[in-house]
Structures are given as structure tokens and as C-alpha cells.
């Protein structure tokens, strides 16, 4: 058994592996904790040999005897009732990455810590974060790449901590393509949400709070659609849009759109 002590956002995570097959993935993707760390927010046991290769994004979710289960063709998750321990069975490294996104999203929603939003996120002037969301193909990864050398906190899944008086973003280990050196530590205030549309010229239009909430609802990584979970997501999204302005951002494929943001 191999044990790793890692950081996800501001959470301390212990990972137990039944072999060294995925140890390089974890060490490459997640920040290590001190070896003497003994207190953890979440414990995960990972085993290989489950299912088949990726066959689609559909995930089945259900609750049984207090535990919550998530199943896809290439992974299976069992999350304990207290939301602090889980077992994960996976087929390969891609399945492991997607399973961890599923699990961590479920964890932060369950504990009302925040949301994982399908978006890129970049630091602008003064260390404030700006989130770029939108439908598939809208340009989330493109906006992140065009924003370099600004610090990119995420290019696929932004980790957003939601409080009653502050919305903050953490560096996300859940990357799609864009890797950056020197992951920044700590929380960064979220200054704006930009809903992307590629266009021939740059302009932005402020959205109403109601429109922003509706548009962001489809961008939250959430595989369990029960009434309790949905209520938690809506409650946190409401806090987000009340505190952070949201805009429709029409942008050219160059970094000139930052003139409208900063």
C-alpha cells in the first residue's frame, strides 16, 4: 500500500494506492503536504482494474445505506455518508482524473465549501481573479491561453470557495491542456464572471443577477441531481452572483479583451 498526502484547494487529502501504477500521476498533478501531516479532510482509497476504457461522460449516481455512489463505464466511486472518506475504482489514468473531479466536486458541495465550475480562471491586476465560462467551444481554454503570461488558475475546472461575504478562487489541479509552472498558493478574490462568445470585435454586456445564475447553473460540475444537492448548488450560486458581477463577453481571439476587464 502506498500513501500520499496531498493538497486539493485548501483541503488536506490522504490517498492510498494499491500499487504504484498511479503514484506518478498524483505527484505530477497535486501539491504535496508535509510528510508529518496527520489530519485530513478527505481520505481516498484508489484501486485499478475496473470497467472499460472511456465510453462517454454519462454518470449514474444513487444513494444507498447513507453512502453515495457514482458509476461510469471506466470508474466507480463510493463516498461515505459523512463525506470524508471514499473508495475509487478506475480503469486507467483518464478515468482516475475524471473520477477525482467527480469526487472532489461532490465533497465541496456536500460540505457547502464551494463549487467546481466548468471554466478557466486568470489573475488580473491586483491579484484579482476573473472567471471565463460558457458553453462547450465558447473559448474557455482559448481565453486562458491568450491571457498568458498572466497567472492561469484553471483552464477547465475552477475551484470557487463561496462564503456569505467573500468569493475566492484557488489554483486548480484539474487541468485540461494548459500547464503552468509555479502553482500559486492561497485564495484570490473573484472580481468578475465573463460568459464568453467569440466575435469580430470586443464588447461586454452586464447580466442581471437572475440571468447570471441561470447561465452558471449549467456550468457547475455536479453529478448528483437530487433535491438536497440542487438546493445547495443554487444557494451557493446565489451568493456568488450577488457578490460578483457577471458579463456577456464578446471577444476577438487575441488578448485585447483584457482592456475591457482591467
XYZ file of C-alpha atoms in Angstrom:
262
model
C 0.000 0.000 0.000
C 1.327 3.451 -0.999
C 0.171 6.517 0.963
C 0.323 10.069 -0.377
C -0.502 13.311 1.458
C -1.766 15.936 -0.975
C -3.489 19.300 -1.218
C -6.712 19.899 -3.195
C -7.582 23.600 -2.991
C -7.322 24.299 0.730
C -8.189 20.705 1.694
C -5.774 18.099 3.020
C -6.250 14.757 1.287
C -4.797 11.351 2.081
C -4.612 8.947 -0.863
C -3.969 5.227 -0.514
C -2.945 3.321 -3.663
C -2.986 -0.464 -4.000
C 0.021 -0.228 -6.351
C 2.422 2.377 -7.719
C 0.592 2.498 -11.067
C -0.907 5.957 -10.436
C 1.627 7.413 -8.000
C 3.378 9.430 -10.744
C 0.019 10.930 -11.795
C -0.718 12.132 -8.267
C 2.753 13.543 -7.726
C 2.578 15.354 -11.065
C -0.916 16.770 -10.583
C -1.318 17.609 -6.889
C 0.735 19.611 -4.412
C 2.333 17.540 -1.619
C 1.677 18.101 2.073
C 4.417 17.862 4.700
C 5.247 14.192 5.418
C 4.346 14.654 9.096
C 0.761 15.784 8.302
C -1.694 13.665 10.301
C -5.030 15.499 9.981
C -7.003 15.147 6.760
C -10.270 16.493 5.367
C -10.736 13.646 2.907
C -9.298 10.118 2.642
C -9.387 8.296 -0.717
C -8.505 4.687 -1.465
C -7.726 4.086 -5.145
C -7.624 0.733 -6.911
C -7.148 -0.185 -10.572
C -8.734 -2.805 -12.809
C -12.295 -1.508 -13.018
C -14.510 -1.354 -16.093
C -13.547 -0.472 -19.647
C -11.934 2.449 -21.466
C -13.766 5.781 -21.733
C -17.162 5.300 -23.361
C -18.952 8.595 -22.609
C -19.453 11.238 -19.946
C -22.764 9.985 -18.519
C -22.511 9.176 -14.813
C -25.045 7.196 -12.802
C -25.488 8.454 -9.215
C -27.502 6.960 -6.353
C -27.617 6.765 -2.549
C -27.723 3.506 -0.611
C -27.440 2.981 3.175
C -26.252 6.561 3.572
C -23.352 6.307 1.111
C -23.412 7.974 -2.311
C -22.285 6.061 -5.388
C -21.160 7.331 -8.793
C -20.582 4.984 -11.701
C -19.324 5.435 -15.230
C -18.089 2.785 -17.657
C -14.486 3.438 -16.577
C -14.823 4.316 -12.864
C -16.853 3.742 -9.716
C -16.911 5.895 -6.552
C -18.318 5.187 -3.111
C -18.481 8.302 -0.903
C -19.187 7.690 2.772
C -22.204 9.312 4.444
C -20.041 11.825 6.325
C -18.405 12.833 3.036
C -14.887 12.418 4.422
C -13.785 9.061 3.015
C -14.209 7.402 -0.356
C -13.130 4.403 -2.383
C -12.402 4.896 -6.086
C -12.033 2.119 -8.654
C -10.733 3.131 -12.069
C -9.769 1.668 -15.431
C -6.882 3.975 -16.359
C -5.346 7.403 -15.734
C -8.026 9.307 -17.679
C -10.713 7.575 -15.625
C -8.816 8.493 -12.449
C -8.660 12.171 -13.400
C -12.400 12.323 -14.143
C -13.275 10.318 -11.025
C -11.296 12.715 -8.822
C -13.091 15.701 -10.372
C -16.418 13.993 -9.688
C -15.447 13.108 -6.121
C -13.977 16.480 -5.178
C -16.957 18.347 -6.633
C -19.299 16.126 -4.599
C -17.172 16.735 -1.491
C -17.172 20.530 -1.668
C -20.911 20.678 -2.460
C -21.762 18.295 0.380
C -19.852 20.463 2.875
C -21.059 23.769 1.331
C -17.453 24.853 0.814
C -17.980 25.942 -2.767
C -18.340 24.851 -6.375
C -16.214 23.465 -9.176
C -17.213 25.474 -12.240
C -16.536 24.449 -15.847
C -14.409 27.460 -16.715
C -10.960 28.924 -16.976
C -9.773 31.480 -14.433
C -6.981 34.043 -14.711
C -5.431 36.547 -12.327
C -5.650 40.175 -13.435
C -4.499 43.444 -11.915
C -4.009 43.495 -8.155
C -4.180 39.710 -7.879
C -7.925 39.560 -8.519
C -9.361 36.560 -10.357
C -11.599 36.646 -13.432
C -13.573 33.577 -14.423
C -14.285 32.702 -18.082
C -17.245 30.362 -18.589
C -19.542 29.382 -21.437
C -20.937 26.535 -23.465
C -18.625 23.906 -24.951
C -16.467 25.517 -27.624
C -17.070 29.079 -26.384
C -13.356 29.632 -25.826
C -12.591 28.957 -22.163
C -9.211 27.337 -22.823
C -8.540 29.842 -25.619
C -9.114 32.779 -23.268
C -6.746 31.223 -20.728
C -4.018 30.647 -23.325
C -4.406 34.184 -24.727
C -4.084 35.582 -21.206
C -0.506 34.379 -20.711
C 1.829 35.470 -19.167
C -0.862 36.323 -16.605
C -1.258 33.599 -13.973
C -3.777 30.947 -15.019
C -5.552 29.370 -12.045
C -7.539 26.927 -14.182
C -8.189 26.100 -17.818
C -11.077 23.673 -17.310
C -12.392 23.454 -13.750
C -12.173 26.473 -11.439
C -12.282 25.881 -7.666
C -14.507 28.597 -6.227
C -14.908 28.954 -2.453
C -18.230 30.600 -1.618
C -18.908 32.489 1.602
C -21.516 34.972 2.687
C -19.042 37.851 2.465
C -16.307 36.667 0.090
C -15.941 34.678 -3.109
C -12.442 33.338 -3.702
C -10.685 31.113 -6.236
C -7.899 28.596 -5.657
C -5.367 27.194 -8.075
C -6.958 24.129 -9.679
C -5.050 20.866 -10.165
C -7.782 19.722 -12.584
C -6.234 20.808 -15.868
C -7.195 20.052 -19.443
C -4.221 21.124 -21.573
C -2.602 24.281 -20.224
C 0.071 23.556 -17.635
C 1.821 26.429 -15.868
C 4.852 26.389 -13.606
C 4.785 27.550 -10.012
C 1.225 26.982 -8.830
C 0.221 29.984 -6.686
C -0.824 29.281 -3.126
C -3.781 30.721 -1.262
C -7.127 32.219 -2.199
C -7.673 35.037 -4.689
C -10.762 37.275 -4.681
C -13.096 36.693 -7.620
C -13.664 40.059 -9.299
C -15.815 39.110 -12.298
C -17.500 36.315 -14.236
C -17.262 36.534 -18.024
C -19.660 34.425 -20.146
C -17.791 34.003 -23.414
C -18.815 34.476 -27.023
C -16.221 34.655 -29.804
C -16.822 37.662 -32.042
C -15.247 40.017 -34.553
C -14.892 42.823 -32.004
C -14.683 43.142 -28.224
C -17.561 44.282 -26.065
C -19.177 43.264 -22.809
C -22.735 43.476 -21.510
C -23.562 43.187 -17.822
C -26.032 40.423 -16.963
C -28.792 40.603 -14.392
C -28.299 38.502 -11.262
C -31.079 36.145 -12.359
C -29.613 35.664 -15.838
C -26.142 35.072 -14.406
C -27.447 32.414 -12.006
C -29.309 30.586 -14.769
C -26.318 30.705 -17.118
C -23.910 29.432 -14.457
C -26.171 26.609 -13.297
C -25.230 24.551 -16.363
C -21.519 25.177 -15.746
C -21.322 23.578 -12.289
C -19.718 20.138 -12.103
C -22.453 18.231 -10.303
C -23.294 14.608 -10.992
C -25.946 14.132 -8.291
C -29.200 15.921 -9.162
C -31.236 15.159 -6.043
C -33.308 17.910 -4.405
C -30.897 18.423 -1.493
C -27.834 18.701 -3.710
C -29.586 21.023 -6.161
C -30.665 23.286 -3.293
C -27.063 23.537 -2.077
C -25.798 24.415 -5.551
C -28.485 27.073 -6.077
C -27.840 28.575 -2.656
C -24.119 28.915 -3.341
C -24.645 30.236 -6.875
C -26.987 32.864 -5.477
C -24.273 34.022 -3.071
C -21.809 34.145 -5.958
C -23.914 36.270 -8.323
C -24.976 38.637 -5.520
C -21.335 39.428 -4.753
C -19.624 39.190 -8.155
C -20.740 40.992 -11.357
C -21.266 38.807 -14.429
C -20.959 39.872 -18.053
C -21.506 38.558 -21.552
C -18.043 38.996 -23.071
C -17.747 39.123 -26.868
C -14.059 38.716 -27.645
C -11.590 38.526 -30.501
C -9.012 35.740 -30.495
C -6.244 37.902 -29.062
C -5.535 39.373 -25.650
C -7.156 42.765 -26.388
C -10.301 41.711 -24.481
C -8.347 42.338 -21.277
C -8.778 46.075 -21.927
C -12.481 45.598 -21.097
C -11.726 43.624 -17.952
C -8.889 45.549 -16.332
